[in-house]
Amino acid sequence: MAKNSISNSVIRRLPRYYRFLGELETNGYVRISSRELSEKMGLTASQIRQDFNCFGEFGQQGYGYNVSDLRDEIGKILGLDRKTPMILIGAGNLGKAIATHLDFVSKGFTLIGAFDVNPEIIGKNIAGLTVMDVNGLAEFCAENKPVAAILCVPMSAAAESAERLIGYGIKAFWNFTHYDLRMEHKDIIVENVHLGDSLTTLSYGLNALYDK
Amino acid sequence: MAKNSISNSVIRRLPRYYRFLGELETNGYVRISSRELSEKMGLTASQIRQDFNCFGEFGQQGYGYNVSDLRDEIGKILGLDRKTPMILIGAGNLGKAIATHLDFVSKGFTLIGAFDVNPEIIGKNIAGLTVMDVNGLAEFCAENKPVAAILCVPMSAAAESAERLIGYGIKAFWNFTHYDLRMEHKDIIVENVHLGDSLTTLSYGLNALYDK
DNA sequence: TAGATTGTTAATCGATTAACAATC
DNA sequence: TAGATTGTTAATCGATTAACAATC
């Protein structure tokens, strides 16, 4: 589908394009030029055209881009037409919030199971799922073949959990721990969310304020 | 403190350096060379030296870096010795999880208040704080002068909440909404966490799997 | 002193921006 | 056709890597 290999910088801009195009569509836009979109998004028109051209020719000279078509194309590129089965590992505060807060289907996933070690959490209902005991994980994976996992366990359990999941056939991780999956497994697909690092970066940003 | 202007790429690596150095210290390391650190972190030794040299000369030729000193320096650069007063706006599932999940003090902040509109949430206790009615926000800010805010409200309320908070003197946002604060306010410090975009990126990553 | 490793300059690589010919 | 705007090539900018002199 995608030409050879698309740079990470481009990929990270795609979800934002997709969101903006959705808003434009909602607001009744039928066509948009790279210049107009660049003004709305705070990018250069050049960059937008370069980005889209990584994947094909979606525009029309003299006209611009058809908003709805372009959005669909980007959706396909992002694989949002899939429903990759995903499980949640660690249904504590954070895991629960993530499972509840997001619309998985519109992002290419379905959440099909949730697991925890804590007896107080097991049996509870989150996002329409009954939290199961991690002891049943092997059996569940054998039966339901989840492909992706949200890793929301404490750091102390991260390495062991990840290794087990890989053993059960999990290929992709949405990783909320600081365990460095990418370093340990070159072949596994990983997207990290490091909330602590993000807050730390905000702290750095405050230097601008205090240094005055 | 920091030389002129440090590139964003460098800044985003600092929290990770800080974490790794903490682990090394825990494991009894006293000194480390850029080469050894590069192997542990999956970077090049060159990059590590370049990064550190943005802020000063922390090493010693022929020896390497003192782990504990270096960590302290990076901590100072990140402003982790501060306790910037921060408030949580939106104490729903996600807001609650974030407030509970993270150690704010070790990241340069103290969480001093939590607010919501929902009567079912107001009065509840999270992270040692009683959730207050947003109606009391103006008064609270006048009295307690929070500098930073976690924005965890629904998209529909994001713009209005942000504008209000800026009016009450908030200078920095940890933004979990898709409202584009940076675009609207060039002078405000913003760190975005776009969970939806992150999950979407993971979906793109799965192309590698399905394309085969 | 000899060996090691930094700090720093130079070379390379990649990403962004500018320019413009192609074309709707 | 004339005007607009893409797709794409070339120029610029910035970040990473390599090399090495300085020095502990």
CSV table of C-alpha atoms (C1' of nucleotides) in Angstrom, one decimal:
chain,number,residue,atom,x,y,z
A,1,MET,CA,0.0,0.0,0.0
A,2,ALA,CA,2.4,2.7,1.2
A,3,LYS,CA,5.4,3.5,-0.9
A,4,ASN,CA,8.7,1.9,0.3
A,5,SER,CA,9.1,3.4,3.8
A,6,ILE,CA,7.4,6.5,5.1
A,7,SER,CA,9.2,8.6,7.6
A,8,ASN,CA,8.1,8.7,11.1
A,9,SER,CA,7.5,12.4,11.0
A,10,VAL,CA,5.0,12.0,8.3
A,11,ILE,CA,3.2,9.1,10.0
A,12,ARG,CA,2.8,11.1,13.2
A,13,ARG,CA,1.0,13.9,11.3
A,14,LEU,CA,-1.5,11.6,9.6
A,15,PRO,CA,-3.9,11.2,12.6
A,16,ARG,CA,-4.1,15.0,12.8
A,17,TYR,CA,-4.8,15.4,9.1
A,18,TYR,CA,-7.5,12.8,9.5
A,19,ARG,CA,-9.1,14.7,12.4
A,20,PHE,CA,-9.0,18.0,10.7
A,21,LEU,CA,-10.5,16.6,7.5
A,22,GLY,CA,-13.3,15.1,9.6
A,23,GLU,CA,-14.0,18.5,11.1
A,24,LEU,CA,-13.9,20.2,7.7
A,25,GLU,CA,-16.3,17.6,6.3
A,26,THR,CA,-18.7,18.1,9.3
A,27,ASN,CA,-18.5,21.9,8.6
A,28,GLY,CA,-19.6,21.3,5.0
A,29,TYR,CA,-16.3,21.7,3.2
A,30,VAL,CA,-16.2,19.8,-0.1
A,31,ARG,CA,-12.8,20.9,-1.4
A,32,ILE,CA,-9.8,22.4,0.2
A,33,SER,CA,-6.4,23.6,-1.2
A,34,SER,CA,-3.1,22.7,0.5
A,35,ARG,CA,-2.7,26.5,1.2
A,36,GLU,CA,-6.0,26.8,3.0
A,37,LEU,CA,-5.4,23.6,5.0
A,38,SER,CA,-1.9,24.8,5.9
A,39,GLU,CA,-3.4,27.9,7.4
A,40,LYS,CA,-5.9,26.0,9.4
A,41,MET,CA,-3.4,23.5,10.7
A,42,GLY,CA,-0.3,25.7,11.2
A,43,LEU,CA,1.8,23.9,8.7
A,44,THR,CA,3.3,24.8,5.3
A,45,ALA,CA,1.4,24.0,2.1
A,46,SER,CA,4.5,22.5,0.8
A,47,GLN,CA,4.7,20.0,3.7
A,48,ILE,CA,1.1,19.0,3.3
A,49,ARG,CA,1.6,18.3,-0.4
A,50,GLN,CA,4.8,16.4,0.3
A,51,ASP,CA,3.1,14.4,3.0
A,52,PHE,CA,0.1,13.3,0.9
A,53,ASN,CA,2.4,12.5,-2.1
A,54,CYS,CA,4.1,9.8,0.0
A,55,PHE,CA,1.0,7.8,-0.6
A,56,GLY,CA,-0.3,8.7,-4.0
A,57,GLU,CA,-1.8,11.6,-6.0
A,58,PHE,CA,-5.0,12.5,-4.0
A,59,GLY,CA,-5.4,16.0,-5.4
A,60,GLN,CA,-6.3,17.6,-8.7
A,61,GLN,CA,-4.3,20.5,-10.2
A,62,GLY,CA,-6.2,23.8,-10.2
A,63,TYR,CA,-8.8,22.4,-7.8
A,64,GLY,CA,-7.2,21.1,-4.6
A,65,TYR,CA,-8.3,18.1,-2.6
A,66,ASN,CA,-11.8,16.6,-2.2
A,67,VAL,CA,-12.2,16.7,1.6
A,68,SER,CA,-14.2,13.5,1.9
A,69,ASP,CA,-12.1,11.5,-0.5
A,70,LEU,CA,-8.9,12.6,1.0
A,71,ARG,CA,-10.1,11.7,4.5
A,72,ASP,CA,-11.1,8.3,3.3
A,73,GLU,CA,-7.7,7.7,1.7
A,74,ILE,CA,-5.9,8.7,4.9
A,75,GLY,CA,-8.3,6.5,6.9
A,76,LYS,CA,-7.3,3.5,4.7
A,77,ILE,CA,-3.6,4.3,5.0
A,78,LEU,CA,-4.0,4.4,8.8
A,79,GLY,CA,-5.9,1.1,8.7
A,80,LEU,CA,-9.0,2.5,10.3
A,81,ASP,CA,-11.1,0.1,8.3
A,82,ARG,CA,-9.7,-2.8,10.3
A,83,LYS,CA,-11.0,-4.2,13.7
A,84,THR,CA,-7.8,-5.6,15.1
A,85,PRO,CA,-8.7,-7.6,18.3
A,86,MET,CA,-7.0,-6.0,21.3
A,87,ILE,CA,-6.8,-6.9,25.0
A,88,LEU,CA,-6.2,-4.7,28.1
A,89,ILE,CA,-3.6,-6.0,30.5
A,90,GLY,CA,-3.9,-4.2,33.8
A,91,ALA,CA,-7.4,-2.8,34.5
A,92,GLY,CA,-6.4,-0.5,37.4
A,93,ASN,CA,-7.2,3.2,37.4
A,94,LEU,CA,-5.3,4.0,34.2
A,95,GLY,CA,-6.2,0.9,32.2
A,96,LYS,CA,-9.8,1.4,33.1
A,97,ALA,CA,-9.8,5.1,32.1
A,98,ILE,CA,-8.2,4.3,28.8
A,99,ALA,CA,-10.5,1.5,27.9
A,100,THR,CA,-13.5,3.7,28.8
A,101,HIS,CA,-12.3,7.0,27.4
A,102,LEU,CA,-11.5,6.0,23.8
A,103,ASP,CA,-13.5,4.8,20.8
A,104,PHE,CA,-11.4,1.9,19.7
A,105,VAL,CA,-13.4,0.9,16.6
A,106,SER,CA,-12.9,4.3,14.9
A,107,LYS,CA,-9.2,3.8,15.4
A,108,GLY,CA,-9.0,0.3,13.9
A,109,PHE,CA,-9.3,-1.9,17.0
A,110,THR,CA,-11.9,-3.8,19.0
A,111,LEU,CA,-11.3,-4.3,22.7
A,112,ILE,CA,-12.2,-8.0,23.3
A,113,GLY,CA,-10.9,-8.6,26.8
A,114,ALA,CA,-9.5,-7.1,30.0
A,115,PHE,CA,-7.3,-8.7,32.5
A,116,ASP,CA,-5.9,-8.0,36.0
A,117,VAL,CA,-4.2,-9.8,38.9
A,118,ASN,CA,-6.1,-7.9,41.6
A,119,PRO,CA,-9.1,-10.0,43.0
A,120,GLU,CA,-10.9,-6.7,43.8
A,121,ILE,CA,-10.8,-5.8,40.1
A,122,ILE,CA,-11.4,-9.2,38.6
A,123,GLY,CA,-15.1,-9.6,37.8
A,124,LYS,CA,-15.8,-5.9,37.6
A,125,ASN,CA,-17.2,-4.5,34.4
A,126,ILE,CA,-15.3,-2.0,32.3
A,127,ALA,CA,-16.1,-0.8,28.8
A,128,GLY,CA,-18.7,-3.6,28.5
A,129,LEU,CA,-16.2,-6.3,29.5
A,130,THR,CA,-15.9,-8.4,32.6
A,131,VAL,CA,-12.3,-8.1,33.9
A,132,MET,CA,-10.7,-11.6,33.9
A,133,ASP,CA,-7.9,-13.2,35.9
A,134,VAL,CA,-4.6,-13.1,34.1
A,135,ASN,CA,-4.3,-16.8,34.9
A,136,GLY,CA,-6.8,-17.3,32.1
A,137,LEU,CA,-4.8,-15.3,29.6
A,138,ALA,CA,-3.2,-18.3,27.8
A,139,GLU,CA,-6.5,-20.0,27.2
A,140,PHE,CA,-8.2,-16.7,26.2
A,141,CYS,CA,-5.5,-15.9,23.6
A,142,ALA,CA,-5.6,-19.5,22.2
A,143,GLU,CA,-9.3,-19.2,21.7
A,144,ASN,CA,-9.7,-15.5,20.6
A,145,LYS,CA,-6.4,-14.7,19.0
A,146,PRO,CA,-6.0,-11.1,20.1
A,147,VAL,CA,-3.3,-9.4,18.0
A,148,ALA,CA,-2.7,-6.2,20.1
A,149,ALA,CA,-2.4,-5.5,23.8
A,150,ILE,CA,-2.6,-2.4,26.0
A,151,LEU,CA,0.1,-2.8,28.6
A,152,CYS,CA,-1.0,-0.9,31.7
A,153,VAL,CA,0.7,-2.9,34.4
A,154,PRO,CA,3.1,-1.5,37.1
A,155,MET,CA,6.8,-1.3,36.0
A,156,SER,CA,7.6,-4.3,38.2
A,157,ALA,CA,5.3,-6.6,36.2
A,158,ALA,CA,5.9,-5.1,32.8
A,159,ALA,CA,8.8,-7.2,31.5
A,160,GLU,CA,7.2,-10.5,32.5
A,161,SER,CA,3.7,-9.5,31.2
A,162,ALA,CA,5.2,-8.4,27.9
A,163,GLU,CA,7.2,-11.6,27.4
A,164,ARG,CA,4.1,-13.8,28.2
A,165,LEU,CA,2.0,-11.8,25.8
A,166,ILE,CA,4.5,-12.2,23.0
A,167,GLY,CA,4.6,-15.9,23.7
A,168,TYR,CA,0.8,-15.9,23.3
A,169,GLY,CA,1.0,-14.4,19.9
A,170,ILE,CA,0.6,-10.7,20.6
A,171,LYS,CA,2.2,-8.7,17.8
A,172,ALA,CA,1.5,-5.0,18.7
A,173,PHE,CA,1.6,-3.2,22.0
A,174,TRP,CA,0.2,0.1,23.2
A,175,ASN,CA,2.7,0.5,26.0
A,176,PHE,CA,2.0,2.7,29.0
A,177,THR,CA,4.9,1.3,31.0
A,178,HIS,CA,8.5,2.3,30.9
A,179,TYR,CA,9.6,-1.2,29.9
A,180,ASP,CA,11.5,-0.8,26.7
A,181,LEU,CA,9.7,-3.2,24.4
A,182,ARG,CA,11.2,-1.9,21.2
A,183,MET,CA,14.7,-2.5,22.6
A,184,GLU,CA,14.0,-6.1,23.6
A,185,HIS,CA,12.0,-7.1,20.5
A,186,LYS,CA,12.8,-5.6,17.2
A,187,ASP,CA,10.0,-7.4,15.4
A,188,ILE,CA,7.2,-6.3,17.7
A,189,ILE,CA,5.1,-3.2,16.8
A,190,VAL,CA,5.2,-0.7,19.7
A,191,GLU,CA,3.5,2.6,20.4
A,192,ASN,CA,4.7,4.1,23.7
A,193,VAL,CA,2.8,6.5,25.8
A,194,HIS,CA,5.1,7.8,28.5
A,195,LEU,CA,2.9,10.0,30.7
A,196,GLY,CA,5.6,10.7,33.2
A,197,ASP,CA,8.0,11.8,30.5
A,198,SER,CA,5.3,14.0,29.1
A,199,LEU,CA,4.8,15.7,32.4
A,200,THR,CA,8.5,16.1,32.9
A,201,THR,CA,8.7,17.8,29.5
A,202,LEU,CA,6.1,20.3,30.6
A,203,SER,CA,8.2,21.0,33.7
A,204,TYR,CA,11.1,21.8,31.3
A,205,GLY,CA,8.8,24.1,29.4
A,206,LEU,CA,8.2,26.1,32.6
A,207,ASN,CA,11.8,27.2,32.6
A,208,ALA,CA,10.8,29.9,30.1
A,209,LEU,CA,8.5,31.3,32.8
A,210,TYR,CA,10.8,31.1,35.8
A,211,ASP,CA,14.0,32.1,34.0
A,212,LYS,CA,12.7,35.7,33.5
B,1,MET,CA,20.3,28.3,32.6
B,2,ALA,CA,20.0,26.5,29.2
B,3,LYS,CA,22.1,27.8,26.3
B,4,ASN,CA,20.1,29.9,23.8
B,5,SER,CA,17.5,27.6,22.5
B,6,ILE,CA,17.6,23.8,22.8
B,7,SER,CA,16.0,21.8,20.1
B,8,ASN,CA,12.9,19.9,20.8
B,9,SER,CA,14.5,16.6,19.9
B,10,VAL,CA,17.0,17.0,22.6
B,11,ILE,CA,14.4,18.1,25.2
B,12,ARG,CA,12.3,15.0,24.5
B,13,ARG,CA,15.3,12.8,25.2
B,14,LEU,CA,16.0,14.4,28.6
B,15,PRO,CA,13.4,12.6,30.7
B,16,ARG,CA,14.6,9.3,29.4
B,17,TYR,CA,18.2,10.1,30.3
B,18,TYR,CA,17.0,11.1,33.7
B,19,ARG,CA,15.2,7.8,34.2
B,20,PHE,CA,18.1,5.7,32.9
B,21,LEU,CA,20.6,7.5,35.1
B,22,GLY,CA,18.2,6.9,38.1
B,23,GLU,CA,18.2,3.2,37.4
B,24,LEU,CA,22.0,3.1,37.0
B,25,GLU,CA,22.4,4.9,40.3
B,26,THR,CA,20.1,2.3,42.0
B,27,ASN,CA,22.1,-0.4,40.5
B,28,GLY,CA,25.3,1.0,42.0
B,29,TYR,CA,26.9,2.6,39.0
B,30,VAL,CA,29.2,5.5,39.9
B,31,ARG,CA,30.6,6.4,36.5
B,32,ILE,CA,29.5,5.7,33.0
B,33,SER,CA,30.9,6.5,29.6
B,34,SER,CA,28.9,7.8,26.7
B,35,ARG,CA,29.6,4.6,24.8
B,36,GLU,CA,28.3,2.4,27.6
B,37,LEU,CA,25.2,4.5,28.1
B,38,SER,CA,24.6,4.5,24.3
B,39,GLU,CA,24.5,0.7,24.3
B,40,LYS,CA,22.1,0.6,27.2
B,41,MET,CA,19.8,3.2,25.7
B,42,GLY,CA,20.0,2.3,22.0
B,43,LEU,CA,21.5,5.7,21.0
B,44,THR,CA,24.9,6.7,19.6
B,45,ALA,CA,27.6,7.8,21.9
B,46,SER,CA,28.0,10.9,19.7
B,47,GLN,CA,24.4,11.9,20.2
B,48,ILE,CA,24.6,11.5,24.0
B,49,ARG,CA,27.7,13.7,24.1
B,50,GLN,CA,26.1,16.3,21.9
B,51,ASP,CA,22.9,16.3,23.9
B,52,PHE,CA,24.7,16.8,27.2
B,53,ASN,CA,26.9,19.5,25.8
B,54,CYS,CA,23.9,21.7,25.0
B,55,PHE,CA,23.8,22.4,28.7
B,56,GLY,CA,27.4,22.4,29.8
B,57,GLU,CA,30.4,20.2,30.4
B,58,PHE,CA,29.2,17.4,32.7
B,59,GLY,CA,31.9,14.8,31.9
B,60,GLN,CA,35.6,14.4,32.4
B,61,GLN,CA,37.9,13.3,29.6
B,62,GLY,CA,39.3,9.9,30.1
B,63,TYR,CA,36.8,9.1,32.8
B,64,GLY,CA,33.2,9.6,31.6
B,65,TYR,CA,30.3,10.9,33.5
B,66,ASN,CA,29.5,10.7,37.2
B,67,VAL,CA,26.1,9.0,37.2
B,68,SER,CA,24.7,10.8,40.3
B,69,ASP,CA,26.1,14.2,39.4
B,70,LEU,CA,24.8,13.9,35.8
B,71,ARG,CA,21.4,12.9,36.9
B,72,ASP,CA,21.2,15.8,39.3
B,73,GLU,CA,22.2,18.2,36.5
B,74,ILE,CA,19.6,16.9,34.2
B,75,GLY,CA,17.0,17.1,37.0
B,76,LYS,CA,17.9,20.8,37.5
B,77,ILE,CA,17.6,21.4,33.7
B,78,LEU,CA,14.2,19.8,33.7
B,79,GLY,CA,13.1,21.9,36.7
B,80,LEU,CA,12.4,18.9,38.9
B,81,ASP,CA,13.4,20.8,42.0
B,82,ARG,CA,10.4,23.0,41.6
B,83,LYS,CA,6.9,22.4,42.9
B,84,THR,CA,4.7,24.3,40.5
B,85,PRO,CA,1.1,24.3,41.8
B,86,MET,CA,-1.1,22.5,39.3
B,87,ILE,CA,-4.9,21.9,39.1
B,88,LEU,CA,-6.9,19.2,37.5
B,89,ILE,CA,-9.8,20.3,35.3
B,90,GLY,CA,-12.1,17.4,34.6
B,91,ALA,CA,-12.0,14.6,37.2
B,92,GLY,CA,-13.8,11.9,35.2
B,93,ASN,CA,-12.3,8.6,34.5
B,94,LEU,CA,-9.2,9.8,32.7
B,95,GLY,CA,-8.5,12.8,34.9
B,96,LYS,CA,-8.9,10.7,38.0
B,97,ALA,CA,-6.6,8.0,36.6
B,98,ILE,CA,-3.9,10.6,35.7
B,99,ALA,CA,-4.1,12.3,39.1
B,100,THR,CA,-3.8,9.0,40.9
B,101,HIS,CA,-1.3,7.3,38.6
B,102,LEU,CA,1.6,9.8,38.6
B,103,ASP,CA,4.0,11.1,41.2
B,104,PHE,CA,3.7,14.8,40.5
B,105,VAL,CA,6.3,16.0,43.0
B,106,SER,CA,9.2,14.0,41.4
B,107,LYS,CA,8.2,15.7,38.1
B,108,GLY,CA,8.3,19.3,39.4
B,109,PHE,CA,4.6,19.8,40.3
B,110,THR,CA,2.2,19.6,43.2
B,111,LEU,CA,-1.5,18.9,42.5
B,112,ILE,CA,-3.4,21.3,44.7
B,113,GLY,CA,-6.9,21.1,43.4
B,114,ALA,CA,-9.4,19.1,41.2
B,115,PHE,CA,-12.5,20.4,39.5
B,116,ASP,CA,-15.5,19.0,37.7
B,117,VAL,CA,-19.0,20.0,36.6
B,118,ASN,CA,-20.6,16.7,37.3
B,119,PRO,CA,-22.5,16.7,40.7
B,120,GLU,CA,-21.8,13.0,41.0
B,121,ILE,CA,-18.1,13.6,41.0
B,122,ILE,CA,-17.9,16.8,43.0
B,123,GLY,CA,-17.2,16.1,46.6
B,124,LYS,CA,-15.4,12.8,45.9
B,125,ASN,CA,-11.9,12.3,46.9
B,126,ILE,CA,-9.1,11.7,44.4
B,127,ALA,CA,-5.4,11.7,45.0
B,128,GLY,CA,-6.1,13.1,48.4
B,129,LEU,CA,-8.1,16.1,47.1
B,130,THR,CA,-11.8,16.7,47.3
B,131,VAL,CA,-13.2,17.4,43.8
B,132,MET,CA,-14.6,20.9,43.7
B,133,ASP,CA,-17.3,22.6,41.6
B,134,VAL,CA,-15.8,24.5,38.6
B,135,ASN,CA,-18.0,27.4,39.7
B,136,GLY,CA,-15.5,28.0,42.5
B,137,LEU,CA,-12.6,28.0,40.1
B,138,ALA,CA,-12.1,31.8,39.9
B,139,GLU,CA,-12.0,32.1,43.6
B,140,PHE,CA,-9.7,29.2,44.1
B,141,CYS,CA,-7.2,30.5,41.5
B,142,ALA,CA,-7.3,34.0,43.1
B,143,GLU,CA,-6.4,32.5,46.4
B,144,ASN,CA,-4.0,29.7,45.5
B,145,LYS,CA,-2.5,30.9,42.3
B,146,PRO,CA,-2.0,27.7,40.4
B,147,VAL,CA,0.3,28.0,37.5
B,148,ALA,CA,-0.4,24.9,35.5
B,149,ALA,CA,-3.5,22.9,34.7
B,150,ILE,CA,-4.3,19.4,33.5
B,151,LEU,CA,-7.0,19.8,30.9
B,152,CYS,CA,-9.1,16.6,30.9
B,153,VAL,CA,-12.5,17.8,29.8
B,154,PRO,CA,-14.6,16.7,26.8
B,155,MET,CA,-13.8,18.3,23.5
B,156,SER,CA,-17.0,20.3,23.7
B,157,ALA,CA,-15.9,22.1,26.8
B,158,ALA,CA,-12.2,22.4,26.0
B,159,ALA,CA,-12.1,25.8,24.3
B,160,GLU,CA,-14.2,27.5,26.9
B,161,SER,CA,-12.3,25.9,29.9
B,162,ALA,CA,-8.9,26.8,28.4
B,163,GLU,CA,-9.9,30.4,27.8
B,164,ARG,CA,-11.2,30.7,31.4
B,165,LEU,CA,-8.1,29.2,32.9
B,166,ILE,CA,-5.8,31.5,30.9
B,167,GLY,CA,-8.0,34.4,32.3
B,168,TYR,CA,-7.4,33.1,35.8
B,169,GLY,CA,-3.6,33.2,35.3
B,170,ILE,CA,-2.8,29.6,34.2
B,171,LYS,CA,0.4,29.7,32.2
B,172,ALA,CA,1.0,26.0,31.3
B,173,PHE,CA,-1.3,23.2,30.2
B,174,TRP,CA,-1.0,19.5,30.2
B,175,ASN,CA,-3.5,19.0,27.5
B,176,PHE,CA,-5.4,15.8,27.0
B,177,THR,CA,-8.0,17.3,24.7
B,178,HIS,CA,-7.8,17.9,20.9
B,179,TYR,CA,-8.3,21.6,21.4
B,180,ASP,CA,-5.3,23.3,19.8
B,181,LEU,CA,-4.1,25.5,22.6
B,182,ARG,CA,-0.7,26.1,21.0
B,183,MET,CA,-2.4,27.5,17.9
B,184,GLU,CA,-4.6,29.8,19.8
B,185,HIS,CA,-2.1,31.1,22.4
B,186,LYS,CA,1.5,31.4,21.3
B,187,ASP,CA,2.6,32.5,24.8
B,188,ILE,CA,1.1,29.6,26.7
B,189,ILE,CA,3.3,26.6,27.6
B,190,VAL,CA,1.6,23.4,26.2
B,191,GLU,CA,2.3,19.7,26.4
B,192,ASN,CA,-0.2,17.7,24.5
B,193,VAL,CA,-1.1,14.1,25.1
B,194,HIS,CA,-3.2,12.9,22.2
B,195,LEU,CA,-4.2,9.3,23.2
B,196,GLY,CA,-6.5,8.9,20.2
B,197,ASP,CA,-3.7,9.9,17.8
B,198,SER,CA,-1.3,7.5,19.6
B,199,LEU,CA,-3.7,4.6,19.1
B,200,THR,CA,-4.2,5.6,15.5
B,201,THR,CA,-0.5,5.5,15.0
B,202,LEU,CA,-0.4,2.0,16.4
B,203,SER,CA,-3.1,1.1,13.8
B,204,TYR,CA,-0.8,2.4,11.1
B,205,GLY,CA,2.0,0.3,12.5
B,206,LEU,CA,-0.1,-2.8,12.0
B,207,ASN,CA,0.1,-2.4,8.2
B,208,ALA,CA,3.5,-4.0,8.4
B,209,LEU,CA,1.7,-7.1,9.7
B,210,TYR,CA,-1.3,-7.2,7.4
B,211,ASP,CA,0.6,-6.2,4.2
B,212,LYS,CA,2.5,-9.4,4.1
C,1,DT,C1',53.4,8.5,30.6
C,2,DA,C1',49.8,5.8,28.1
C,3,DG,C1',45.0,4.9,27.6
C,4,DA,C1',40.5,6.4,27.8
C,5,DT,C1',37.0,9.4,26.8
C,6,DT,C1',35.3,13.8,26.5
C,7,DG,C1',34.0,18.2,24.0
C,8,DT,C1',33.7,20.0,19.6
C,9,DT,C1',34.3,20.6,14.7
C,10,DA,C1',33.3,18.6,10.2
C,11,DA,C1',30.6,15.4,7.3
C,12,DT,C1',26.4,13.2,6.4
C,13,DC,C1',21.9,12.3,6.4
C,14,DG,C1',17.1,13.4,6.5
C,15,DA,C1',13.2,16.6,6.7
C,16,DT,C1',11.3,20.9,5.5
C,17,DT,C1',10.7,24.7,2.5
C,18,DA,C1',10.8,27.0,-1.9
C,19,DA,C1',10.2,27.0,-6.7
C,20,DC,C1',8.1,25.8,-10.8
C,21,DA,C1',6.6,23.0,-14.7
C,22,DA,C1',2.6,20.2,-15.5
C,23,DT,C1',-2.2,20.2,-15.9
C,24,DC,C1',-6.9,20.5,-14.5
D,1,DT,C1',-8.0,30.2,-22.7
D,2,DA,C1',-6.5,32.0,-18.1
D,3,DG,C1',-6.2,31.1,-13.3
D,4,DA,C1',-5.4,28.0,-9.8
D,5,DT,C1',-3.2,24.5,-7.6
D,6,DT,C1',-1.1,20.3,-7.7
D,7,DG,C1',3.0,17.0,-8.0
D,8,DT,C1',7.8,17.1,-7.9
D,9,DT,C1',12.4,18.7,-8.2
D,10,DA,C1',15.9,21.6,-6.1
D,11,DA,C1',17.6,24.4,-2.2
D,12,DT,C1',17.8,25.0,2.6
D,13,DC,C1',17.8,23.9,7.1
D,14,DG,C1',18.4,21.1,11.1
D,15,DA,C1',19.7,16.9,13.4
D,16,DT,C1',22.5,13.0,13.7
D,17,DT,C1',26.8,10.7,13.1
D,18,DA,C1',31.8,10.5,12.5
D,19,DA,C1',36.3,12.1,13.5
D,20,DC,C1',39.8,13.8,16.2
D,21,DA,C1',42.3,17.1,19.0
D,22,DA,C1',42.2,18.3,23.9
D,23,DT,C1',42.9,16.6,28.4
D,24,DC,C1',42.1,14.0,32.4
